[in-house]
mmCIF file of N, CA and C in Angstrom:
data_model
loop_
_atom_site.group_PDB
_atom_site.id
_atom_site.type_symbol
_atom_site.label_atom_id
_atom_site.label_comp_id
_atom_site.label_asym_id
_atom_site.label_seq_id
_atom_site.Cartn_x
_atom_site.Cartn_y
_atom_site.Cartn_z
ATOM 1 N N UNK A 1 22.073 -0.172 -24.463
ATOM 2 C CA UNK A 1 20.780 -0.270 -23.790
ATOM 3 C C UNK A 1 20.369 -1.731 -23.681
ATOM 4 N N UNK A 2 19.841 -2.056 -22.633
ATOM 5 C CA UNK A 2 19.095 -3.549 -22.559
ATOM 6 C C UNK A 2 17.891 -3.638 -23.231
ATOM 7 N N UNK A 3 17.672 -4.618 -23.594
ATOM 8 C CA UNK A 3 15.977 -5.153 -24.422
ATOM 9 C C UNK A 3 15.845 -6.507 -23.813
ATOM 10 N N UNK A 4 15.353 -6.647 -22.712
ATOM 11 C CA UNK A 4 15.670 -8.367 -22.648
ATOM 12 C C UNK A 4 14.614 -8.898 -24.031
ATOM 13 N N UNK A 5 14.820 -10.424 -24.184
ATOM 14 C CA UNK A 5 14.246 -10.830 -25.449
ATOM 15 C C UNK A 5 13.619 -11.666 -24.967
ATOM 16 N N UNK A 6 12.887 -11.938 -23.730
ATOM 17 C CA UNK A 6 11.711 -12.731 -23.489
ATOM 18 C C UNK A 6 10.665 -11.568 -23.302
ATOM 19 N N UNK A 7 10.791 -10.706 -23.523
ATOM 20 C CA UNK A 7 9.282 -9.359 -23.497
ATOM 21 C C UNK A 7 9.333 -8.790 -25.414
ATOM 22 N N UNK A 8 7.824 -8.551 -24.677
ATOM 23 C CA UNK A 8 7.400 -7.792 -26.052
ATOM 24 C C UNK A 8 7.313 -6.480 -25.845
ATOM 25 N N UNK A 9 7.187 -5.281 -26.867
ATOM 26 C CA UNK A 9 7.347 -4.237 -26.627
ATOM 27 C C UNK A 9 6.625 -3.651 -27.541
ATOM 28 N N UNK A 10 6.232 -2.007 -27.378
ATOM 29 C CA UNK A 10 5.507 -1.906 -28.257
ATOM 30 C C UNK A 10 5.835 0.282 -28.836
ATOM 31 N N UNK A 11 5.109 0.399 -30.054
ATOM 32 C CA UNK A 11 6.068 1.697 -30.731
ATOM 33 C C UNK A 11 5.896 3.160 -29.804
ATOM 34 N N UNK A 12 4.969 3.015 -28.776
ATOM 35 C CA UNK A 12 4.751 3.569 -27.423
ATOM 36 C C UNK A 12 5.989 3.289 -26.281
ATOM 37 N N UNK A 13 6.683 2.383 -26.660
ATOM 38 C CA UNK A 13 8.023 2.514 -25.933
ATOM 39 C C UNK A 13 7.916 2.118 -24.358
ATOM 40 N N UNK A 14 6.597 1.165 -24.116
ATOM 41 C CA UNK A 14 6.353 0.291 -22.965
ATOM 42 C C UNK A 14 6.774 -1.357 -23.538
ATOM 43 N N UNK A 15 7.032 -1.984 -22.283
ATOM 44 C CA UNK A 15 7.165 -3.483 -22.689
ATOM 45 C C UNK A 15 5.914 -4.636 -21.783
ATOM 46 N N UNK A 16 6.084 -5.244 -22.150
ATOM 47 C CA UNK A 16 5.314 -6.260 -21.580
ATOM 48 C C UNK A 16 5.339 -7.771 -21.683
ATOM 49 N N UNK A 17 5.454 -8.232 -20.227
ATOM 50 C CA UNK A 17 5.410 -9.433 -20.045
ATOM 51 C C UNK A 17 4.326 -10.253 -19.980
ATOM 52 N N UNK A 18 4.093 -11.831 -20.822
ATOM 53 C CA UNK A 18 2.719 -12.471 -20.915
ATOM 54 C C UNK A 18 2.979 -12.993 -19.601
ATOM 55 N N UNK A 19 2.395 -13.554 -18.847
ATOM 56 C CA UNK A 19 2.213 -13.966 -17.483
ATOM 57 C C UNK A 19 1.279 -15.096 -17.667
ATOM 58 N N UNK A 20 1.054 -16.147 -18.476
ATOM 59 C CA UNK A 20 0.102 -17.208 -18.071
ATOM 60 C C UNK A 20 -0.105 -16.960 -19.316
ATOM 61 N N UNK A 21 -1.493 -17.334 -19.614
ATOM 62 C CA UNK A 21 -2.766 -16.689 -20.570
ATOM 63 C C UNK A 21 -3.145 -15.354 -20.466
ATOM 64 N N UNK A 22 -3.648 -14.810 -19.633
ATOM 65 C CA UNK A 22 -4.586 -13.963 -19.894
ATOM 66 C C UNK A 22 -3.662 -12.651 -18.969
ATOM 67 N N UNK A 23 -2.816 -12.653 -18.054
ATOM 68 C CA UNK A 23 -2.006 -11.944 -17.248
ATOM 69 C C UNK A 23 -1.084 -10.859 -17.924
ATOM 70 N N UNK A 24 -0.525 -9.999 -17.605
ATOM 71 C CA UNK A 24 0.941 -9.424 -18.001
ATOM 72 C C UNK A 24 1.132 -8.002 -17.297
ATOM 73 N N UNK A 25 2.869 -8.294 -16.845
ATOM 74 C CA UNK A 25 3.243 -6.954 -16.001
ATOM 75 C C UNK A 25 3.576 -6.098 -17.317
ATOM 76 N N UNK A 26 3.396 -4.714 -17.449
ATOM 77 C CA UNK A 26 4.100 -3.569 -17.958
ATOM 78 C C UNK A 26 4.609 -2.856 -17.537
ATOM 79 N N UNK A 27 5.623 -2.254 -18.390
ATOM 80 C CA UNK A 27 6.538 -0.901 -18.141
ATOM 81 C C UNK A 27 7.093 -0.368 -19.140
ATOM 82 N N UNK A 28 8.142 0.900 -18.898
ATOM 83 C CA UNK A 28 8.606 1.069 -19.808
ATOM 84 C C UNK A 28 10.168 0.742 -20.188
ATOM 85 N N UNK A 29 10.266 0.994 -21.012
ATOM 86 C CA UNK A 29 11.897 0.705 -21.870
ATOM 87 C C UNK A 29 12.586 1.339 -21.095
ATOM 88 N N UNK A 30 13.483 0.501 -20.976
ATOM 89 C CA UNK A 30 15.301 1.252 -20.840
ATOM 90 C C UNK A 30 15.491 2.157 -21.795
ATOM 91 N N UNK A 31 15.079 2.277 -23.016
ATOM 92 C CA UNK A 31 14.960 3.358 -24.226
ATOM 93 C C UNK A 31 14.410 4.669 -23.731
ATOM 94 N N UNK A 32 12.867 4.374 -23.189
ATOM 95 C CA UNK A 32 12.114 5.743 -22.591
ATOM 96 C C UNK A 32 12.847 6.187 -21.376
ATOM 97 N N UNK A 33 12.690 5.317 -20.418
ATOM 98 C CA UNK A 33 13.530 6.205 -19.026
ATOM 99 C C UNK A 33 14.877 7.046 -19.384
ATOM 100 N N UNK A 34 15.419 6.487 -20.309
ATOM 101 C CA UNK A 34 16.884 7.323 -20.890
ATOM 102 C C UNK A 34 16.246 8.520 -21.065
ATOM 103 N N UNK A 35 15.331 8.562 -22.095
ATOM 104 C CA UNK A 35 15.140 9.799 -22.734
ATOM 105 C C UNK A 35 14.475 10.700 -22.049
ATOM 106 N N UNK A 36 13.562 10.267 -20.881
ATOM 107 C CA UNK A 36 12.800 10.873 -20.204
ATOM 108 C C UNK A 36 13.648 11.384 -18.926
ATOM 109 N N UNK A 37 14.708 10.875 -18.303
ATOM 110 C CA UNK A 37 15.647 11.767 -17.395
ATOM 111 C C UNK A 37 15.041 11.066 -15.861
ATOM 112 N N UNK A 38 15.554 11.770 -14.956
ATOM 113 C CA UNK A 38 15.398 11.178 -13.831
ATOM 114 C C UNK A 38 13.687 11.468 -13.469
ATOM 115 N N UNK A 39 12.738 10.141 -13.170
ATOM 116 C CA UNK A 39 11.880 10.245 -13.151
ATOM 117 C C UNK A 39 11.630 10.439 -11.721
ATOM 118 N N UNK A 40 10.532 11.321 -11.295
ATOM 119 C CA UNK A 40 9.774 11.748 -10.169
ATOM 120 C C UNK A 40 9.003 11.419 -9.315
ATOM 121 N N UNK A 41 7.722 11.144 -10.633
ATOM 122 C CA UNK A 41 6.200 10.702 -9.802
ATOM 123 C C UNK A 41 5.743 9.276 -11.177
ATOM 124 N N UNK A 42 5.029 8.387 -10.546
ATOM 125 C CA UNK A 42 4.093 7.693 -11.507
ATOM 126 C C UNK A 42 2.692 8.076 -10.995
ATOM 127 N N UNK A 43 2.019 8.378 -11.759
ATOM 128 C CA UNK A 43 0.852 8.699 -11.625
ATOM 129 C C UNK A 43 -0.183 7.954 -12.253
ATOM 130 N N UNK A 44 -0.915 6.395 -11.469
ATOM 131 C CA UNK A 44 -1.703 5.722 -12.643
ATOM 132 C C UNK A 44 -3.009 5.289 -11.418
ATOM 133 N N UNK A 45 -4.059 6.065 -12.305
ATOM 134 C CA UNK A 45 -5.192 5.945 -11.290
ATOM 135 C C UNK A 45 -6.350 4.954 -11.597
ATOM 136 N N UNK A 46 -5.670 3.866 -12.877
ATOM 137 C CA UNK A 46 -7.003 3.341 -13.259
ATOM 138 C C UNK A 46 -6.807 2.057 -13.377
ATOM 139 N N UNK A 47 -6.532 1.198 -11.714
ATOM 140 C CA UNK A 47 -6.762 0.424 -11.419
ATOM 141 C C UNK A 47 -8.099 -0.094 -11.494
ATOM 142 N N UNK A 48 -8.489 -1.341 -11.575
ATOM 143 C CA UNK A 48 -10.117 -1.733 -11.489
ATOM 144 C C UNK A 48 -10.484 -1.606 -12.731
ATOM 145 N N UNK A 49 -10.167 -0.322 -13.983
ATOM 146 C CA UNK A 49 -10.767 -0.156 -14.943
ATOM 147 C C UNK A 49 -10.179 -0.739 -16.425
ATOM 148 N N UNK A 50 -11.352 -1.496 -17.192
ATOM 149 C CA UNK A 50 -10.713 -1.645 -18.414
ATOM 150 C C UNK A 50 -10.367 -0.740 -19.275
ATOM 151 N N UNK A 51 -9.473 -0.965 -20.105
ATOM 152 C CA UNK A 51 -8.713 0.140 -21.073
ATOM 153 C C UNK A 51 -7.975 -0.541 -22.309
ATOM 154 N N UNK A 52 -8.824 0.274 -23.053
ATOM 155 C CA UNK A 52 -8.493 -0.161 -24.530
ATOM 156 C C UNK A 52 -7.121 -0.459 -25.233
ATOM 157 N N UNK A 53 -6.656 -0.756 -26.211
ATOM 158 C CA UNK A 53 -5.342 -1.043 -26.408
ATOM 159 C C UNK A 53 -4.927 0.501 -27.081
ATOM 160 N N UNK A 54 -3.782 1.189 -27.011
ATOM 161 C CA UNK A 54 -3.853 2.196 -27.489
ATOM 162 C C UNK A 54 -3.762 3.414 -26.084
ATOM 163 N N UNK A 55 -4.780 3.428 -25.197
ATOM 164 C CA UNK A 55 -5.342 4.318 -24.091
ATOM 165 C C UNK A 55 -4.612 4.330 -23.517
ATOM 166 N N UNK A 56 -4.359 5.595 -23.099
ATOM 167 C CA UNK A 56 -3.911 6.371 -21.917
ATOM 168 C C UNK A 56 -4.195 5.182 -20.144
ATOM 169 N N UNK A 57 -2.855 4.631 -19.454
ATOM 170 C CA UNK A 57 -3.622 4.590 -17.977
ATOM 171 C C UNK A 57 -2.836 5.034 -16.775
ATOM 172 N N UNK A 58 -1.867 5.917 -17.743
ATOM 173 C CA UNK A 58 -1.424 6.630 -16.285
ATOM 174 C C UNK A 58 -0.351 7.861 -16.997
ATOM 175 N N UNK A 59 0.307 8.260 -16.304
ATOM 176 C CA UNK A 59 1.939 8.983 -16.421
ATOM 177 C C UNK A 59 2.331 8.871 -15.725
ATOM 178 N N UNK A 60 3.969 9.393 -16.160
ATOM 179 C CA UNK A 60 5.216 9.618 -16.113
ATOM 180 C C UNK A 60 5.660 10.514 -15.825
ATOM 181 N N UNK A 61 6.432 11.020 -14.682
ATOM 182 C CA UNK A 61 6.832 12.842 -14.788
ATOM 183 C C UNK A 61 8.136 12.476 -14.156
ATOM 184 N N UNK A 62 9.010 13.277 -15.058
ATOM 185 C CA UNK A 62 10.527 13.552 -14.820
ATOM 186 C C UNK A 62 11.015 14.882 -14.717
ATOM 187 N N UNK A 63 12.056 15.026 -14.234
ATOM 188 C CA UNK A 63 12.091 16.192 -14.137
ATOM 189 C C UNK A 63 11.806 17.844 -15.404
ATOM 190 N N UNK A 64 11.594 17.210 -16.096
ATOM 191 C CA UNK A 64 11.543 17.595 -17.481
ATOM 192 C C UNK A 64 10.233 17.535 -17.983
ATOM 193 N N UNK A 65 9.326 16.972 -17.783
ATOM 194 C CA UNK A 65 8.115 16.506 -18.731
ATOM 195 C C UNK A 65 7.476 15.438 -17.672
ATOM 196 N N UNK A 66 6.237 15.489 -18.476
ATOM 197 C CA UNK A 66 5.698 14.519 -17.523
ATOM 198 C C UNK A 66 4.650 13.853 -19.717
ATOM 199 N N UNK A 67 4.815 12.378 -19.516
ATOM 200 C CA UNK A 67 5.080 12.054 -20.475
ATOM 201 C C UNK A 67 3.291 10.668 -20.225
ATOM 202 N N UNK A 68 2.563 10.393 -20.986
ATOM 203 C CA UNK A 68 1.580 9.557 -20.718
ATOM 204 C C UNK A 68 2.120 8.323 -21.037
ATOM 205 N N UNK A 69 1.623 7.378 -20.662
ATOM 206 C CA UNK A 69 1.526 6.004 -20.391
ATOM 207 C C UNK A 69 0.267 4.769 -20.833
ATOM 208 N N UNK A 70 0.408 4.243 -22.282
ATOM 209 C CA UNK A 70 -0.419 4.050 -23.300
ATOM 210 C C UNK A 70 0.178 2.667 -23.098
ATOM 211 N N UNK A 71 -1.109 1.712 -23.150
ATOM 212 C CA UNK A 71 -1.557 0.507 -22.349
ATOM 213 C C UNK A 71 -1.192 -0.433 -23.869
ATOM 214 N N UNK A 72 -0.424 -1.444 -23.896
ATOM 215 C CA UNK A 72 -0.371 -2.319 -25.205
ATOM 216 C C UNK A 72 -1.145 -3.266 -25.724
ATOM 217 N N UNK A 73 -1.776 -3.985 -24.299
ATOM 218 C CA UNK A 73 -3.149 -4.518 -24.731
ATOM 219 C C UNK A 73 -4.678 -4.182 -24.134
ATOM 220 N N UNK A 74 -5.332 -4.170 -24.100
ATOM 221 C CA UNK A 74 -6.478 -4.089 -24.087
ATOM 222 C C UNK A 74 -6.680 -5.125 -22.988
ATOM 223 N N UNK A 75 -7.284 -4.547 -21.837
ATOM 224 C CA UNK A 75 -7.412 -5.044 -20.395
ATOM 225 C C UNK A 75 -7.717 -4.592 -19.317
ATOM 226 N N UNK A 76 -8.105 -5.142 -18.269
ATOM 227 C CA UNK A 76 -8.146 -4.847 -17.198
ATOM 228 C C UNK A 76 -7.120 -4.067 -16.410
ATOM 229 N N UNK A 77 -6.791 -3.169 -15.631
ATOM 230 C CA UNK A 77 -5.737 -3.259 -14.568
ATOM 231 C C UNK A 77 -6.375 -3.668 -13.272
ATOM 232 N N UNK A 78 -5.140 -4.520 -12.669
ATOM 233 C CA UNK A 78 -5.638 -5.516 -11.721
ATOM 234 C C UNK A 78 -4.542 -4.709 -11.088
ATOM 235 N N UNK A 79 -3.851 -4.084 -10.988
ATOM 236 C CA UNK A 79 -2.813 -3.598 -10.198
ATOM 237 C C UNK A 79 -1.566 -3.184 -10.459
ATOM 238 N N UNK A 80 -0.927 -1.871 -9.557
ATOM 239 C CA UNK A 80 -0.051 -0.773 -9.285
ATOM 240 C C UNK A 80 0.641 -1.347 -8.706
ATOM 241 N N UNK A 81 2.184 -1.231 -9.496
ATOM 242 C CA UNK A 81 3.292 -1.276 -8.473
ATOM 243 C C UNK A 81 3.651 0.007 -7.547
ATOM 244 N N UNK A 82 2.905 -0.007 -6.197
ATOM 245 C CA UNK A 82 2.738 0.807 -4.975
ATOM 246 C C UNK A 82 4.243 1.095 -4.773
ATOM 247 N N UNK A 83 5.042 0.466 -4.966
ATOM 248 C CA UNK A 83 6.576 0.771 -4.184
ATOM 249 C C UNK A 83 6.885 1.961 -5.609
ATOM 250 N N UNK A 84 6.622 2.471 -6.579
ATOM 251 C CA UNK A 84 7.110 3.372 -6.825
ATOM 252 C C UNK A 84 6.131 4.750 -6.464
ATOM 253 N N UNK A 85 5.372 4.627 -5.515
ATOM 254 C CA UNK A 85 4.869 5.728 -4.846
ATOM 255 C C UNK A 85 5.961 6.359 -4.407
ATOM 256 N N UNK A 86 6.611 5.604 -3.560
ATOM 257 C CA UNK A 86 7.401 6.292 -2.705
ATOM 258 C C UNK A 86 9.185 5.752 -3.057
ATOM 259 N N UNK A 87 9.346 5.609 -4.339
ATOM 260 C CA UNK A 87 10.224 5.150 -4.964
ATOM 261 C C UNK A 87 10.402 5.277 -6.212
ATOM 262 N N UNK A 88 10.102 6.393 -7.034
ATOM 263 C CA UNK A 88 9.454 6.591 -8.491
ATOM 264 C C UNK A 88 11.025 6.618 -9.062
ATOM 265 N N UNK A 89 12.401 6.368 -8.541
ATOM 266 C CA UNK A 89 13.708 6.029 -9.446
ATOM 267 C C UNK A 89 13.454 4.968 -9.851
ATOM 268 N N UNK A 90 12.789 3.960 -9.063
ATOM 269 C CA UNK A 90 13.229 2.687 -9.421
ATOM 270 C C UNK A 90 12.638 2.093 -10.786
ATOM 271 N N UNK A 91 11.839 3.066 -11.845
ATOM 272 C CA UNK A 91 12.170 3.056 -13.238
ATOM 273 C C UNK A 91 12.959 3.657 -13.799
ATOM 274 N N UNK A 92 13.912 4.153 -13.612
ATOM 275 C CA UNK A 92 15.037 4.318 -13.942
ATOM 276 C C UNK A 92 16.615 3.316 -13.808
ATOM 277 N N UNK A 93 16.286 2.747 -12.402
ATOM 278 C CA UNK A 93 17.435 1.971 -12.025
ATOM 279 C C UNK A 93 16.848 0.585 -12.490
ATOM 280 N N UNK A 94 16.072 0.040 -12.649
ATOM 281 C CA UNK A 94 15.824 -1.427 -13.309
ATOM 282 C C UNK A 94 14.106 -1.613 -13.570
ATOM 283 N N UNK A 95 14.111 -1.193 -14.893
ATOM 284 C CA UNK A 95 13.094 -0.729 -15.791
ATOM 285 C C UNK A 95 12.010 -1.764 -15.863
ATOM 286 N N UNK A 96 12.696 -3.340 -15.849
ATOM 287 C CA UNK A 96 12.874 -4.268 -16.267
ATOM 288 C C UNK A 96 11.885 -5.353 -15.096
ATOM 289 N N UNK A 97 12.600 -4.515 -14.417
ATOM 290 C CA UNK A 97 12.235 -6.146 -12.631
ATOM 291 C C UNK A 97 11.423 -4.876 -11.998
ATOM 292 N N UNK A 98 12.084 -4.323 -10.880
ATOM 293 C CA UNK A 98 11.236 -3.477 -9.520
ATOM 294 C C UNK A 98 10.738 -1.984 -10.456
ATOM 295 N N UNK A 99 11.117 -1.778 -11.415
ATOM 296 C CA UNK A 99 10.291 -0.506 -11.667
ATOM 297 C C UNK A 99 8.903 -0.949 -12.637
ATOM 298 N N UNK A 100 8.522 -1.965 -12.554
ATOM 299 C CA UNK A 100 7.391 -2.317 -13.000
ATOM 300 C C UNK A 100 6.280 -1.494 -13.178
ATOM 301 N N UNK A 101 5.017 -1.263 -13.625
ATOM 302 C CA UNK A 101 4.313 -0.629 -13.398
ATOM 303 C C UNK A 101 2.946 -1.093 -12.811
ATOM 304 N N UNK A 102 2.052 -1.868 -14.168
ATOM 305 C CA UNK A 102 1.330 -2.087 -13.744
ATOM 306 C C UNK A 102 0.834 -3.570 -14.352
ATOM 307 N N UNK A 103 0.023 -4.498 -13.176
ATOM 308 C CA UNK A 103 -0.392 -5.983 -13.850
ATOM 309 C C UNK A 103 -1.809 -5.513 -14.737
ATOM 310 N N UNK A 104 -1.744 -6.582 -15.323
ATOM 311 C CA UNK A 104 -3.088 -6.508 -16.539
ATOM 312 C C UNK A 104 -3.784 -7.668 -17.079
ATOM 313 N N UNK A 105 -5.110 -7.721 -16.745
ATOM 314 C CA UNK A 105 -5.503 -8.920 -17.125
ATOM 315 C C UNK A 105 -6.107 -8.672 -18.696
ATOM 316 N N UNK A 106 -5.611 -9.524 -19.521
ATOM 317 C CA UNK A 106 -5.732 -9.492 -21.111
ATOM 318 C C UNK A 106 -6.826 -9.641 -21.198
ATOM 319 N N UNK A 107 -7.508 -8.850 -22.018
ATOM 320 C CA UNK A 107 -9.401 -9.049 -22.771
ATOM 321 C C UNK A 107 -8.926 -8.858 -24.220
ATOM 322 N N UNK A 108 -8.109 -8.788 -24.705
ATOM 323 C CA UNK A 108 -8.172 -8.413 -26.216
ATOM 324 C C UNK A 108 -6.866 -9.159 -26.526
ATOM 325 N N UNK A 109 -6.243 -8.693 -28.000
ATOM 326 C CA UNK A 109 -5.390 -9.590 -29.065
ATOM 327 C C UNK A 109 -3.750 -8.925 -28.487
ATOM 328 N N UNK A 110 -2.956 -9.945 -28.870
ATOM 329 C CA UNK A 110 -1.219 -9.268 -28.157
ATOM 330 C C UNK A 110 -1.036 -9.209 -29.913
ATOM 331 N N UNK A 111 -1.467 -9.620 -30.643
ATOM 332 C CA UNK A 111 -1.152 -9.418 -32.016
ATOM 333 C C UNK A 111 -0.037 -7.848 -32.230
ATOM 334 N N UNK A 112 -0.356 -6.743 -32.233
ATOM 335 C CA UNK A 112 0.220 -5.929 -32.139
ATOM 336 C C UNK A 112 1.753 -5.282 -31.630
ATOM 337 N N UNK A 113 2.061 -6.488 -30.890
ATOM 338 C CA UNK A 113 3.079 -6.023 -29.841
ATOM 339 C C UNK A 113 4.346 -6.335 -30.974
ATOM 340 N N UNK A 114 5.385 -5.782 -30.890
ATOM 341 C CA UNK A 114 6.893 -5.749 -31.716
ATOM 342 C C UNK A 114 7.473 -7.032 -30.539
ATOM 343 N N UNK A 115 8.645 -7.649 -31.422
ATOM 344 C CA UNK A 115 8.952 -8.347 -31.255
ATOM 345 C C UNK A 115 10.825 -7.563 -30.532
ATOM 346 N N UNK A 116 11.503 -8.314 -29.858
ATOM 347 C CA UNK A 116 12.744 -7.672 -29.563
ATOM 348 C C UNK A 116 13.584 -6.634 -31.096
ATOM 349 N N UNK A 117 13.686 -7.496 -31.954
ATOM 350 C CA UNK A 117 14.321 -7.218 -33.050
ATOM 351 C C UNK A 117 13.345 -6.026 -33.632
ATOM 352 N N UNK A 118 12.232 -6.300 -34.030
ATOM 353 C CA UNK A 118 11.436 -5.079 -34.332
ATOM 354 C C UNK A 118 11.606 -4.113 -33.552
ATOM 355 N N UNK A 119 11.348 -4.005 -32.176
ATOM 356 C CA UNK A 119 11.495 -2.334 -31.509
ATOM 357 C C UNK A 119 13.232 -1.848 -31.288
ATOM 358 N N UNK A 120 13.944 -2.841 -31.764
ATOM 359 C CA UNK A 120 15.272 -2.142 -31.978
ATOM 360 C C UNK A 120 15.183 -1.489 -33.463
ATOM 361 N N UNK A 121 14.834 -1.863 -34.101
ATOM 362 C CA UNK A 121 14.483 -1.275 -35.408
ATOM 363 C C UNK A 121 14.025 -0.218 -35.359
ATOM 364 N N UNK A 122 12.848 0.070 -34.889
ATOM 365 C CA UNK A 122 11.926 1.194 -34.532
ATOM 366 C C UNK A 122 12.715 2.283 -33.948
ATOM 367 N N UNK A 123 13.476 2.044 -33.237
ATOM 368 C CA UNK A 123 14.307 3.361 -32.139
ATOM 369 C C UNK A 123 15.923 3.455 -32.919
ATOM 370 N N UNK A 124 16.030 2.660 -33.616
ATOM 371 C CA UNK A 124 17.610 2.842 -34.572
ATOM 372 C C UNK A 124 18.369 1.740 -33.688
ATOM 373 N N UNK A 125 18.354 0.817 -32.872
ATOM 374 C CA UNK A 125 19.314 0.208 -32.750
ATOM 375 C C UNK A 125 20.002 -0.757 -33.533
#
């Protein structure tokens, strides 16, 4: 499995990139899309709104489950990656770059987030 080691990640099994100061894209792991199977729909309606670290701001549905989507820091969403409307593999095929999810402007602490080596730990690698 890939982990690149310039993102942080967190025991919710999303990653996230810092983007500046206050910025960062999320998604999820090459770990989750495995486990979750060929994914379907993203479903994340809470653009515009802040959301706590911890909170729910969207899902996931694969053919199998449809699985929630728990935000790592505490922030704004400033925006949906729209191309998996009509493209919801492309978290599956590169988790990493185009299956992105969503940007986030930081209001709270990244303190929390696992480090590469830590969330391999966490999942047994």
């Amino acid at each position: 499995m890939n982990f690149p080691e310039h993102l942080q990640y967190t025991k919710d099994h999303e990653w996230i990139r810092l983007e500046g100061d206050d910025t960062a894209v999320v998604g999820i792991t090459d770990f989750a899309q495995r486990e979750l199977g060929d994914i379907v729909y993203v479903d994340i309606t809470t653009v515009g709104q802040t959301i706590e670290e911890g909170e729910i701001f969207g899902t996931v549905e694969a053919v199998k489950t449809v699985s929630d989507l728990f935000i790592p820091v505490t922030g704004e969403i400033l925006e949906f990656n729209e191309e998996l409307e009509s493209s919801p593999e492309l978290v599956n095929e590169d988790p990493y770059g185009q299956g992105w999810m969503i940007r986030v402007k930081i209001t709270g602490s990244v303190e929390s987030l696992l480090s590469v080596e830590a969330y391999k730990e966490l999942i047994g690698e």
